[in-house]
């Protein structure tokens, strides 16, 4: 048997063997159309680890019987790419499968571009990063972009069955009995990462002694032991981390406390207390705002407590504040009002400060008319006086549009409405 890992040996040799990714390889879908038309174009495949990016790239080249070379944008040198170009000239076309394509430096990129233009090289770049964030536009504009999704549990079950039945590349030459519970655990604990599932299965198969009848019996406890470090995959520096942060805030904003706690758990498992704290303070003011003004100070107190005690106990104040924020009334009225004011200023909609509001705390100010007609609100019983505050050019402009989702802002709205009524 080959010493290469099971996940490597089980890579597909044509697109019909690709696990999952039906949105790309099913009949009628884009990549299937390329194969049918015998017109493979440069592309970037991006998605989480273990979704089969490199495997798909190789399967595409094999399906069209095209020569291919697999390189790594970080570890392989420009000289290796020059060799690929020369082989492409010799064959008429070469598929260059480039792992970690987002790490392509300028020298390698400048070398590749003309050969992509002439189609001597058809590049299939593979990356876990979002190409819109990480890949130079010059490369990106010359490629189709295809996103690969994390595999579903049933996809991984299918792949495990294939591996158990394959005599040539898989484990079919071993007498393995896999319980249903163990199969389910391999498929679920991999969290969509097929490589992790197959690595766990291989470890279980070769570390479990045969019984008296020559059978390798893999039960749930064995599967749990071999997959214990694969139950959660989260790179706190990767694009997926920002997707989780985004889902975290949107779940709190949408008042779904269960989803909010789920995404908090994922962020805690990733160990990123800094990002959790920053995002919670933002949420308290952006999404809760005037609907519950004390949410901000309470959130800051919870974040400071979490930072002081650290994990694992930090989860306790975090859970409390996330539950509160998710179930709090919501208002974004104050920051939307400020954004509207900023938009006016950036469009040039401004004007001079009214003369009665200008600084009058210097000798001769009265001679210039500064502050002469200013009416001091505290001199009036209601602490409000009808005078112009905005510049003439925008004196009728309104920015603040109060909401009534919380008692505090309801009270503010009553004051605001009363003042506007008196003005009119």
mmCIF file of C-alpha atoms in Angstrom:
data_model
loop_
_atom_site.group_PDB
_atom_site.id
_atom_site.type_symbol
_atom_site.label_atom_id
_atom_site.label_comp_id
_atom_site.label_asym_id
_atom_site.label_seq_id
_atom_site.Cartn_x
_atom_site.Cartn_y
_atom_site.Cartn_z
ATOM 1 C CA UNK A 1 0.000 0.000 0.000
ATOM 2 C CA UNK A 2 1.194 3.526 -0.766
ATOM 3 C CA UNK A 3 2.657 5.513 2.122
ATOM 4 C CA UNK A 4 0.778 8.614 0.969
ATOM 5 C CA UNK A 5 -2.166 9.655 3.179
ATOM 6 C CA UNK A 6 -5.583 8.191 2.457
ATOM 7 C CA UNK A 7 -6.980 11.631 1.639
ATOM 8 C CA UNK A 8 -4.308 12.042 -1.045
ATOM 9 C CA UNK A 9 -4.852 8.589 -2.505
ATOM 10 C CA UNK A 10 -8.626 9.091 -2.719
ATOM 11 C CA UNK A 11 -8.452 12.252 -4.796
ATOM 12 C CA UNK A 12 -10.821 12.078 -7.798
ATOM 13 C CA UNK A 13 -9.442 11.333 -11.258
ATOM 14 C CA UNK A 14 -12.331 13.001 -13.117
ATOM 15 C CA UNK A 15 -15.141 15.405 -12.287
ATOM 16 C CA UNK A 16 -17.692 12.611 -11.910
ATOM 17 C CA UNK A 17 -15.820 11.433 -8.799
ATOM 18 C CA UNK A 18 -15.833 14.841 -7.077
ATOM 19 C CA UNK A 19 -17.579 14.783 -3.706
ATOM 20 C CA UNK A 20 -20.047 17.621 -3.157
ATOM 21 C CA UNK A 21 -19.766 21.005 -4.973
ATOM 22 C CA UNK A 22 -22.776 20.159 -7.142
ATOM 23 C CA UNK A 23 -23.304 23.865 -7.818
ATOM 24 C CA UNK A 24 -20.155 23.692 -9.956
ATOM 25 C CA UNK A 25 -19.817 20.168 -11.348
ATOM 26 C CA UNK A 26 -23.369 18.948 -11.910
ATOM 27 C CA UNK A 27 -24.519 18.695 -15.513
ATOM 28 C CA UNK A 28 -25.348 22.157 -16.817
ATOM 29 C CA UNK A 29 -23.231 23.961 -14.198
ATOM 30 C CA UNK A 30 -20.262 26.149 -15.160
ATOM 31 C CA UNK A 31 -17.335 23.786 -14.639
ATOM 32 C CA UNK A 32 -19.206 20.845 -16.147
ATOM 33 C CA UNK A 33 -19.874 23.047 -19.195
ATOM 34 C CA UNK A 34 -16.145 23.788 -19.494
ATOM 35 C CA UNK A 35 -15.339 20.082 -19.537
ATOM 36 C CA UNK A 36 -18.110 19.316 -22.033
ATOM 37 C CA UNK A 37 -16.888 22.103 -24.331
ATOM 38 C CA UNK A 38 -13.238 21.053 -23.856
ATOM 39 C CA UNK A 39 -12.461 24.686 -22.978
ATOM 40 C CA UNK A 40 -10.755 24.881 -19.608
ATOM 41 C CA UNK A 41 -10.196 28.491 -18.533
ATOM 42 C CA UNK A 42 -8.021 29.952 -15.771
ATOM 43 C CA UNK A 43 -9.852 30.043 -12.464
ATOM 44 C CA UNK A 44 -9.470 30.543 -8.740
ATOM 45 C CA UNK A 45 -11.051 27.969 -6.430
ATOM 46 C CA UNK A 46 -11.577 29.319 -2.919
ATOM 47 C CA UNK A 47 -13.184 27.890 0.186
ATOM 48 C CA UNK A 48 -12.515 26.384 3.642
ATOM 49 C CA UNK A 49 -9.829 23.741 4.199
ATOM 50 C CA UNK A 50 -10.700 20.197 3.158
ATOM 51 C CA UNK A 51 -13.333 21.125 0.575
ATOM 52 C CA UNK A 52 -11.343 19.611 -2.290
ATOM 53 C CA UNK A 53 -9.858 22.601 -4.120
ATOM 54 C CA UNK A 54 -6.622 20.948 -5.215
ATOM 55 C CA UNK A 55 -8.433 17.658 -5.830
ATOM 56 C CA UNK A 56 -10.941 19.411 -8.096
ATOM 57 C CA UNK A 57 -8.158 21.177 -9.978
ATOM 58 C CA UNK A 58 -6.386 17.890 -10.687
ATOM 59 C CA UNK A 59 -9.659 16.190 -11.641
ATOM 60 C CA UNK A 60 -10.362 18.936 -14.191
ATOM 61 C CA UNK A 61 -6.969 18.508 -15.843
ATOM 62 C CA UNK A 62 -7.321 14.719 -15.858
ATOM 63 C CA UNK A 63 -10.860 14.887 -17.284
ATOM 64 C CA UNK A 64 -9.508 16.752 -20.328
ATOM 65 C CA UNK A 65 -6.286 14.698 -20.475
ATOM 66 C CA UNK A 66 -4.214 17.850 -20.120
ATOM 67 C CA UNK A 67 -0.718 17.884 -18.643
ATOM 68 C CA UNK A 68 -0.607 19.605 -15.284
ATOM 69 C CA UNK A 69 1.909 20.688 -12.703
ATOM 70 C CA UNK A 70 1.100 21.466 -9.052
ATOM 71 C CA UNK A 71 3.136 24.237 -7.440
ATOM 72 C CA UNK A 72 2.905 26.293 -4.275
ATOM 73 C CA UNK A 73 2.995 30.078 -4.568
ATOM 74 C CA UNK A 74 5.051 30.350 -1.371
ATOM 75 C CA UNK A 75 7.549 27.500 -1.433
ATOM 76 C CA UNK A 76 8.144 27.049 -5.162
ATOM 77 C CA UNK A 77 10.409 29.514 -6.961
ATOM 78 C CA UNK A 78 10.010 31.518 -10.127
ATOM 79 C CA UNK A 79 12.330 28.981 -11.802
ATOM 80 C CA UNK A 80 9.713 26.256 -11.230
ATOM 81 C CA UNK A 81 7.160 28.408 -13.035
ATOM 82 C CA UNK A 82 9.568 28.968 -15.907
ATOM 83 C CA UNK A 83 9.864 25.180 -16.264
ATOM 84 C CA UNK A 84 6.049 24.925 -16.347
ATOM 85 C CA UNK A 85 5.956 27.518 -19.158
ATOM 86 C CA UNK A 86 8.540 25.621 -21.198
ATOM 87 C CA UNK A 87 6.557 22.407 -20.761
ATOM 88 C CA UNK A 88 3.437 24.305 -21.794
ATOM 89 C CA UNK A 89 5.122 25.462 -24.991
ATOM 90 C CA UNK A 90 6.138 21.900 -25.710
ATOM 91 C CA UNK A 91 2.642 20.467 -25.118
ATOM 92 C CA UNK A 92 0.705 23.465 -26.441
ATOM 93 C CA UNK A 93 -1.020 23.953 -23.070
ATOM 94 C CA UNK A 94 -0.154 23.321 -19.449
ATOM 95 C CA UNK A 95 -2.477 23.440 -16.459
ATOM 96 C CA UNK A 96 -0.676 25.124 -13.573
ATOM 97 C CA UNK A 97 -2.331 24.240 -10.260
ATOM 98 C CA UNK A 98 -1.120 26.889 -7.836
ATOM 99 C CA UNK A 99 -1.782 26.309 -4.152
ATOM 100 C CA UNK A 100 -1.767 29.305 -1.787
ATOM 101 C CA UNK A 101 -2.313 31.540 -4.814
ATOM 102 C CA UNK A 102 -3.099 34.514 -2.555
ATOM 103 C CA UNK A 103 0.585 34.495 -1.492
ATOM 104 C CA UNK A 104 1.845 35.047 -5.028
ATOM 105 C CA UNK A 105 4.523 37.754 -4.927
ATOM 106 C CA UNK A 106 4.875 40.505 -7.537
ATOM 107 C CA UNK A 107 7.828 38.957 -9.379
ATOM 108 C CA UNK A 108 6.029 35.637 -9.899
ATOM 109 C CA UNK A 109 2.804 37.416 -10.776
ATOM 110 C CA UNK A 110 4.508 39.610 -13.403
ATOM 111 C CA UNK A 111 6.090 36.515 -14.905
ATOM 112 C CA UNK A 112 2.806 34.582 -15.074
ATOM 113 C CA UNK A 113 0.534 37.279 -16.513
ATOM 114 C CA UNK A 114 1.665 37.215 -20.178
ATOM 115 C CA UNK A 115 1.564 33.418 -20.245
ATOM 116 C CA UNK A 116 -1.975 33.418 -18.899
ATOM 117 C CA UNK A 117 -2.889 35.910 -21.610
ATOM 118 C CA UNK A 118 -1.437 33.681 -24.351
ATOM 119 C CA UNK A 119 -3.055 30.574 -22.771
ATOM 120 C CA UNK A 120 0.237 28.700 -22.677
ATOM 121 C CA UNK A 121 -0.615 28.304 -19.018
ATOM 122 C CA UNK A 122 -4.110 27.680 -17.730
ATOM 123 C CA UNK A 123 -3.878 28.517 -14.051
ATOM 124 C CA UNK A 124 -6.100 26.988 -11.402
ATOM 125 C CA UNK A 125 -5.356 28.857 -8.196
ATOM 126 C CA UNK A 126 -6.410 27.366 -4.871
ATOM 127 C CA UNK A 127 -6.835 29.359 -1.671
ATOM 128 C CA UNK A 128 -8.734 29.470 1.590
ATOM 129 C CA UNK A 129 -8.817 33.290 1.378
ATOM 130 C CA UNK A 130 -11.488 35.467 -0.193
ATOM 131 C CA UNK A 131 -9.978 36.425 -3.586
ATOM 132 C CA UNK A 132 -11.575 39.867 -3.442
ATOM 133 C CA UNK A 133 -9.595 40.551 -0.265
ATOM 134 C CA UNK A 134 -6.342 38.796 -0.973
ATOM 135 C CA UNK A 135 -5.589 38.382 -4.684
ATOM 136 C CA UNK A 136 -4.137 41.083 -6.874
ATOM 137 C CA UNK A 137 -6.733 42.460 -9.318
ATOM 138 C CA UNK A 138 -4.414 41.824 -12.274
ATOM 139 C CA UNK A 139 -4.526 38.075 -11.576
ATOM 140 C CA UNK A 140 -8.154 38.059 -10.423
ATOM 141 C CA UNK A 141 -9.445 39.750 -13.578
ATOM 142 C CA UNK A 142 -7.974 36.980 -15.730
ATOM 143 C CA UNK A 143 -9.673 34.179 -13.826
ATOM 144 C CA UNK A 144 -13.125 32.820 -13.162
ATOM 145 C CA UNK A 145 -13.845 32.771 -9.434
ATOM 146 C CA UNK A 146 -15.510 29.676 -7.993
ATOM 147 C CA UNK A 147 -16.373 29.241 -4.336
ATOM 148 C CA UNK A 148 -16.284 25.739 -2.846
ATOM 149 C CA UNK A 149 -18.564 25.119 0.110
ATOM 150 C CA UNK A 150 -17.941 23.166 3.263
ATOM 151 C CA UNK A 151 -19.100 19.588 2.641
ATOM 152 C CA UNK A 152 -22.363 18.319 4.074
ATOM 153 C CA UNK A 153 -22.362 15.353 6.426
ATOM 154 C CA UNK A 154 -23.861 13.069 3.779
ATOM 155 C CA UNK A 155 -21.044 14.008 1.370
ATOM 156 C CA UNK A 156 -18.440 12.889 3.899
ATOM 157 C CA UNK A 157 -20.358 9.664 4.574
ATOM 158 C CA UNK A 158 -20.244 8.958 0.829
ATOM 159 C CA UNK A 159 -16.487 9.588 0.748
ATOM 160 C CA UNK A 160 -15.891 7.281 3.724
ATOM 161 C CA UNK A 161 -17.851 4.474 2.055
ATOM 162 C CA UNK A 162 -15.764 4.940 -1.089
ATOM 163 C CA UNK A 163 -12.546 4.741 0.906
ATOM 164 C CA UNK A 164 -13.669 1.570 2.692
ATOM 165 C CA UNK A 165 -14.631 -0.121 -0.582
ATOM 166 C CA UNK A 166 -11.670 0.954 -2.755
ATOM 167 C CA UNK A 167 -9.135 -1.915 -2.975
ATOM 168 C CA UNK A 168 -6.562 0.053 -4.964
ATOM 169 C CA UNK A 169 -6.357 3.479 -3.323
ATOM 170 C CA UNK A 170 -8.503 3.106 -0.220
ATOM 171 C CA UNK A 171 -8.836 0.661 2.658
ATOM 172 C CA UNK A 172 -10.751 -2.020 0.752
ATOM 173 C CA UNK A 173 -8.014 -4.607 1.274
ATOM 174 C CA UNK A 174 -8.550 -4.415 5.041
ATOM 175 C CA UNK A 175 -11.422 -6.116 6.839
ATOM 176 C CA UNK A 176 -12.951 -3.083 8.563
ATOM 177 C CA UNK A 177 -16.243 -2.976 10.410
ATOM 178 C CA UNK A 178 -17.355 0.575 11.117
ATOM 179 C CA UNK A 179 -20.348 1.081 13.409
ATOM 180 C CA UNK A 180 -23.063 3.516 12.376
ATOM 181 C CA UNK A 181 -22.245 5.686 15.410
ATOM 182 C CA UNK A 182 -18.555 5.821 14.427
ATOM 183 C CA UNK A 183 -19.432 6.665 10.820
ATOM 184 C CA UNK A 184 -21.703 9.485 11.970
ATOM 185 C CA UNK A 185 -19.008 10.826 14.277
ATOM 186 C CA UNK A 186 -16.327 10.854 11.572
ATOM 187 C CA UNK A 187 -18.727 12.721 9.282
ATOM 188 C CA UNK A 188 -19.980 15.238 11.837
ATOM 189 C CA UNK A 189 -16.800 15.920 13.812
ATOM 190 C CA UNK A 190 -14.904 16.790 10.627
ATOM 191 C CA UNK A 191 -17.002 19.961 10.383
ATOM 192 C CA UNK A 192 -17.130 19.779 6.590
ATOM 193 C CA UNK A 193 -13.414 18.996 6.187
ATOM 194 C CA UNK A 194 -13.129 15.796 4.143
ATOM 195 C CA UNK A 195 -9.377 15.603 4.645
ATOM 196 C CA UNK A 196 -9.884 15.577 8.417
ATOM 197 C CA UNK A 197 -12.476 12.797 8.194
ATOM 198 C CA UNK A 198 -10.291 10.570 6.023
ATOM 199 C CA UNK A 199 -7.225 11.224 8.168
ATOM 200 C CA UNK A 200 -9.221 10.230 11.248
ATOM 201 C CA UNK A 201 -10.531 7.094 9.548
ATOM 202 C CA UNK A 202 -7.026 6.104 8.452
ATOM 203 C CA UNK A 203 -5.633 6.612 11.951
ATOM 204 C CA UNK A 204 -8.437 4.476 13.381
ATOM 205 C CA UNK A 205 -7.908 1.721 10.806
ATOM 206 C CA UNK A 206 -4.151 1.387 11.375
ATOM 207 C CA UNK A 207 -4.096 1.952 15.136
ATOM 208 C CA UNK A 208 -6.841 -0.564 15.966
ATOM 209 C CA UNK A 209 -5.631 -4.168 16.269
ATOM 210 C CA UNK A 210 -7.447 -6.912 14.385
ATOM 211 C CA UNK A 211 -9.637 -9.251 16.374
ATOM 212 C CA UNK A 212 -9.243 -13.047 16.255
ATOM 213 C CA UNK A 213 -11.087 -13.214 12.939
ATOM 214 C CA UNK A 214 -8.882 -10.566 11.319
ATOM 215 C CA UNK A 215 -11.488 -7.793 11.518
ATOM 216 C CA UNK A 216 -10.608 -4.225 12.450
ATOM 217 C CA UNK A 217 -13.591 -3.106 14.522
ATOM 218 C CA UNK A 218 -14.010 0.676 14.771
ATOM 219 C CA UNK A 219 -16.618 1.814 17.287
ATOM 220 C CA UNK A 220 -17.685 5.257 18.505
ATOM 221 C CA UNK A 221 -15.035 5.529 21.231
ATOM 222 C CA UNK A 222 -12.285 4.824 18.683
ATOM 223 C CA UNK A 223 -13.731 7.378 16.282
ATOM 224 C CA UNK A 224 -13.932 9.982 19.060
ATOM 225 C CA UNK A 225 -10.339 9.348 20.037
ATOM 226 C CA UNK A 226 -9.079 9.661 16.458
ATOM 227 C CA UNK A 227 -11.141 12.779 15.694
ATOM 228 C CA UNK A 228 -10.772 14.640 19.001
ATOM 229 C CA UNK A 229 -8.765 17.483 17.475
ATOM 230 C CA UNK A 230 -10.902 17.702 14.378
ATOM 231 C CA UNK A 231 -14.256 18.556 15.919
ATOM 232 C CA UNK A 232 -13.861 22.281 15.273
ATOM 233 C CA UNK A 233 -11.914 24.125 12.592
ATOM 234 C CA UNK A 234 -11.620 27.871 12.871
ATOM 235 C CA UNK A 235 -8.682 30.023 11.780
ATOM 236 C CA UNK A 236 -9.018 33.310 13.645
ATOM 237 C CA UNK A 237 -6.865 35.060 11.036
ATOM 238 C CA UNK A 238 -8.812 33.718 8.034
ATOM 239 C CA UNK A 239 -11.772 35.043 6.082
ATOM 240 C CA UNK A 240 -14.133 32.521 7.715
ATOM 241 C CA UNK A 241 -13.439 34.196 11.071
ATOM 242 C CA UNK A 242 -14.830 37.484 9.786
ATOM 243 C CA UNK A 243 -17.875 35.661 8.438
ATOM 244 C CA UNK A 244 -18.515 34.313 11.952
ATOM 245 C CA UNK A 245 -18.061 37.789 13.469
ATOM 246 C CA UNK A 246 -20.503 39.156 10.909
ATOM 247 C CA UNK A 247 -23.051 36.422 11.680
ATOM 248 C CA UNK A 248 -22.532 37.069 15.401
ATOM 249 C CA UNK A 249 -23.459 40.739 15.114
ATOM 250 C CA UNK A 250 -26.341 40.129 12.714
ATOM 251 C CA UNK A 251 -27.799 37.468 15.011
ATOM 252 C CA UNK A 252 -27.732 39.858 17.984
ATOM 253 C CA UNK A 253 -29.187 42.640 15.817
ATOM 254 C CA UNK A 254 -31.929 40.230 14.732
ATOM 255 C CA UNK A 255 -32.703 39.321 18.372
ATOM 256 C CA UNK A 256 -31.976 35.606 17.823
ATOM 257 C CA UNK A 257 -30.406 34.742 21.166
ATOM 258 C CA UNK A 258 -29.767 31.096 20.243
ATOM 259 C CA UNK A 259 -27.854 31.947 17.069
ATOM 260 C CA UNK A 260 -26.005 34.702 18.976
ATOM 261 C CA UNK A 261 -24.801 32.208 21.581
ATOM 262 C CA UNK A 262 -23.874 29.694 18.869
ATOM 263 C CA UNK A 263 -21.581 32.168 17.123
ATOM 264 C CA UNK A 264 -20.196 33.328 20.468
ATOM 265 C CA UNK A 265 -19.302 29.686 21.177
ATOM 266 C CA UNK A 266 -17.462 29.440 17.858
ATOM 267 C CA UNK A 267 -15.503 32.605 18.596
ATOM 268 C CA UNK A 268 -14.675 31.356 22.102
ATOM 269 C CA UNK A 269 -13.499 28.041 20.659
ATOM 270 C CA UNK A 270 -11.208 30.026 18.348
ATOM 271 C CA UNK A 271 -9.836 31.782 21.429
ATOM 272 C CA UNK A 272 -10.273 35.301 20.055
ATOM 273 C CA UNK A 273 -11.305 37.302 23.112
ATOM 274 C CA UNK A 274 -10.098 40.588 21.589
ATOM 275 C CA UNK A 275 -12.429 40.365 18.580
ATOM 276 C CA UNK A 276 -15.371 39.315 20.755
ATOM 277 C CA UNK A 277 -14.858 42.296 23.056
ATOM 278 C CA UNK A 278 -14.488 44.851 20.267
ATOM 279 C CA UNK A 279 -17.519 43.563 18.416
ATOM 280 C CA UNK A 280 -19.737 43.520 21.521
ATOM 281 C CA UNK A 281 -18.933 47.134 22.393
ATOM 282 C CA UNK A 282 -19.714 48.155 18.801
ATOM 283 C CA UNK A 283 -23.009 46.244 18.910
ATOM 284 C CA UNK A 284 -24.025 47.907 22.185
ATOM 285 C CA UNK A 285 -23.832 51.350 20.605
ATOM 286 C CA UNK A 286 -24.584 50.572 16.948
ATOM 287 C CA UNK A 287 -27.522 48.190 17.327
ATOM 288 C CA UNK A 288 -28.908 48.802 20.833
ATOM 289 C CA UNK A 289 -28.078 52.489 21.098
ATOM 290 C CA UNK A 290 -30.700 54.775 22.626
ATOM 291 C CA UNK A 291 -33.206 51.940 23.009
ATOM 292 C CA UNK A 292 -31.248 50.866 26.110
ATOM 293 C CA UNK A 293 -28.468 53.390 26.862
ATOM 294 C CA UNK A 294 -27.063 51.410 29.800
ATOM 295 C CA UNK A 295 -26.281 48.494 27.461
ATOM 296 C CA UNK A 296 -23.049 50.245 26.456
ATOM 297 C CA UNK A 297 -21.580 50.629 29.968
ATOM 298 C CA UNK A 298 -22.786 47.153 30.992
ATOM 299 C CA UNK A 299 -21.213 45.623 27.891
ATOM 300 C CA UNK A 300 -17.927 47.368 28.554
ATOM 301 C CA UNK A 301 -17.990 46.111 32.147
ATOM 302 C CA UNK A 302 -18.635 42.537 30.965
ATOM 303 C CA UNK A 303 -15.841 42.730 28.384
ATOM 304 C CA UNK A 304 -13.397 44.096 30.974
ATOM 305 C CA UNK A 305 -14.390 41.320 33.390
ATOM 306 C CA UNK A 306 -13.856 38.707 30.684
ATOM 307 C CA UNK A 307 -10.443 40.133 29.815
ATOM 308 C CA UNK A 308 -9.421 40.206 33.494
ATOM 309 C CA UNK A 309 -10.380 36.607 34.288
ATOM 310 C CA UNK A 310 -9.543 35.089 30.870
ATOM 311 C CA UNK A 311 -10.763 31.809 29.423
ATOM 312 C CA UNK A 312 -12.429 29.515 30.319
ATOM 313 C CA UNK A 313 -14.281 31.617 32.936
ATOM 314 C CA UNK A 314 -14.525 34.590 30.543
ATOM 315 C CA UNK A 315 -17.364 32.777 28.825
ATOM 316 C CA UNK A 316 -19.642 33.513 31.823
ATOM 317 C CA UNK A 317 -19.858 37.342 31.614
ATOM 318 C CA UNK A 318 -19.790 37.074 27.808
ATOM 319 C CA UNK A 319 -22.795 34.751 27.807
ATOM 320 C CA UNK A 320 -24.708 37.126 30.065
ATOM 321 C CA UNK A 321 -24.069 40.234 28.006
ATOM 322 C CA UNK A 322 -24.730 38.501 24.667
ATOM 323 C CA UNK A 323 -28.076 37.264 25.979
ATOM 324 C CA UNK A 324 -28.935 40.781 27.156
ATOM 325 C CA UNK A 325 -27.929 42.432 23.877
ATOM 326 C CA UNK A 326 -29.805 39.899 21.759
ATOM 327 C CA UNK A 327 -33.030 40.410 23.728
ATOM 328 C CA UNK A 328 -32.693 44.180 24.204
ATOM 329 C CA UNK A 329 -34.791 46.622 22.186
ATOM 330 C CA UNK A 330 -32.825 47.928 19.191
ATOM 331 C CA UNK A 331 -32.197 51.415 17.840
ATOM 332 C CA UNK A 332 -29.653 52.721 15.353
ATOM 333 C CA UNK A 333 -31.190 56.194 15.165
ATOM 334 C CA UNK A 334 -28.327 58.166 16.738
ATOM 335 C CA UNK A 335 -25.500 56.880 14.577
ATOM 336 C CA UNK A 336 -27.637 57.012 11.413
ATOM 337 C CA UNK A 337 -28.335 60.658 12.231
ATOM 338 C CA UNK A 338 -24.613 61.356 12.549
ATOM 339 C CA UNK A 339 -23.861 59.480 9.311
ATOM 340 C CA UNK A 340 -26.446 61.632 7.525
ATOM 341 C CA UNK A 341 -24.791 64.785 8.888
ATOM 342 C CA UNK A 342 -21.359 63.523 7.800
ATOM 343 C CA UNK A 343 -22.716 62.754 4.320
ATOM 344 C CA UNK A 344 -23.954 66.347 3.969
ATOM 345 C CA UNK A 345 -20.613 67.780 5.027
ATOM 346 C CA UNK A 346 -18.715 65.538 2.601
ATOM 347 C CA UNK A 347 -21.023 66.695 -0.207
ATOM 348 C CA UNK A 348 -20.276 70.332 0.610
ATOM 349 C CA UNK A 349 -23.645 70.977 2.241
ATOM 350 C CA UNK A 350 -22.573 73.160 5.109
ATOM 351 C CA UNK A 351 -22.359 76.939 5.511
ATOM 352 C CA UNK A 352 -21.298 79.593 7.993
ATOM 353 C CA UNK A 353 -22.086 79.248 11.665
ATOM 354 C CA UNK A 354 -24.993 81.663 12.417
ATOM 355 C CA UNK A 355 -23.545 84.939 13.715
ATOM 356 C CA UNK A 356 -25.426 84.770 17.036
ATOM 357 C CA UNK A 357 -23.745 81.392 17.771
ATOM 358 C CA UNK A 358 -20.198 82.512 16.998
ATOM 359 C CA UNK A 359 -17.669 82.867 19.790
ATOM 360 C CA UNK A 360 -18.137 86.142 21.664
ATOM 361 C CA UNK A 361 -15.605 85.678 24.458
ATOM 362 C CA UNK A 362 -13.098 88.270 23.294
ATOM 363 C CA UNK A 363 -12.840 92.040 23.270
ATOM 364 C CA UNK A 364 -14.511 93.602 20.253
ATOM 365 C CA UNK A 365 -16.722 90.601 19.468
ATOM 366 C CA UNK A 366 -19.863 92.667 20.021
ATOM 367 C CA UNK A 367 -18.619 95.237 17.525
ATOM 368 C CA UNK A 368 -18.590 92.427 14.927
ATOM 369 C CA UNK A 369 -22.087 91.331 15.907
ATOM 370 C CA UNK A 370 -20.779 88.076 17.371
ATOM 371 C CA UNK A 371 -23.267 86.521 19.809
ATOM 372 C CA UNK A 372 -25.277 89.717 20.164
ATOM 373 C CA UNK A 373 -28.668 88.161 19.406
ATOM 374 C CA UNK A 374 -27.953 84.861 21.162
ATOM 375 C CA UNK A 375 -30.672 83.809 23.614
ATOM 376 C CA UNK A 376 -29.395 81.797 26.587
ATOM 377 C CA UNK A 377 -31.774 78.813 27.012
ATOM 378 C CA UNK A 378 -31.272 78.582 30.782
ATOM 379 C CA UNK A 379 -32.846 82.022 31.080
ATOM 380 C CA UNK A 380 -36.143 80.506 30.005
ATOM 381 C CA UNK A 381 -38.373 78.315 32.139
ATOM 382 C CA UNK A 382 -38.462 75.459 29.614
ATOM 383 C CA UNK A 383 -34.691 75.666 28.921
ATOM 384 C CA UNK A 384 -35.450 75.876 25.217
ATOM 385 C CA UNK A 385 -35.802 78.878 22.963
ATOM 386 C CA UNK A 386 -36.739 79.094 19.308
ATOM 387 C CA UNK A 387 -33.638 80.331 17.544
ATOM 388 C CA UNK A 388 -31.694 79.132 14.511
ATOM 389 C CA UNK A 389 -28.776 76.792 15.153
ATOM 390 C CA UNK A 390 -28.033 75.290 11.729
ATOM 391 C CA UNK A 391 -26.308 77.326 8.998
ATOM 392 C CA UNK A 392 -28.644 79.148 6.595
ATOM 393 C CA UNK A 393 -27.927 76.758 3.724
ATOM 394 C CA UNK A 394 -29.289 73.767 5.628
ATOM 395 C CA UNK A 395 -31.446 75.393 8.305
ATOM 396 C CA UNK A 396 -34.422 73.109 7.552
ATOM 397 C CA UNK A 397 -32.378 69.887 7.469
ATOM 398 C CA UNK A 398 -33.285 67.095 9.919
ATOM 399 C CA UNK A 399 -31.035 64.158 10.698
ATOM 400 C CA UNK A 400 -32.404 62.476 13.780
ATOM 401 C CA UNK A 401 -35.383 60.150 13.271
ATOM 402 C CA UNK A 402 -36.288 58.685 16.670
ATOM 403 C CA UNK A 403 -37.436 55.112 17.141
ATOM 404 C CA UNK A 404 -39.853 53.827 19.756
ATOM 405 C CA UNK A 405 -38.355 50.419 20.478
ATOM 406 C CA UNK A 406 -37.215 51.317 24.006
ATOM 407 C CA UNK A 407 -38.667 53.396 26.834
ATOM 408 C CA UNK A 408 -35.677 55.728 26.976
ATOM 409 C CA UNK A 409 -35.900 56.718 23.320
ATOM 410 C CA UNK A 410 -39.678 56.963 23.568
ATOM 411 C CA UNK A 411 -39.110 59.649 26.205
ATOM 412 C CA UNK A 412 -36.545 61.362 23.964
ATOM 413 C CA UNK A 413 -39.031 61.283 21.101
ATOM 414 C CA UNK A 414 -41.649 63.047 23.207
ATOM 415 C CA UNK A 415 -39.201 65.880 23.937
ATOM 416 C CA UNK A 416 -38.082 66.004 20.306
ATOM 417 C CA UNK A 417 -41.669 66.111 19.006
ATOM 418 C CA UNK A 418 -42.632 68.813 21.524
ATOM 419 C CA UNK A 419 -39.725 71.037 20.461
ATOM 420 C CA UNK A 420 -40.521 70.563 16.763
ATOM 421 C CA UNK A 421 -44.178 71.384 17.417
ATOM 422 C CA UNK A 422 -43.227 74.591 19.209
ATOM 423 C CA UNK A 423 -40.878 75.508 16.351
ATOM 424 C CA UNK A 424 -43.633 75.143 13.802
#
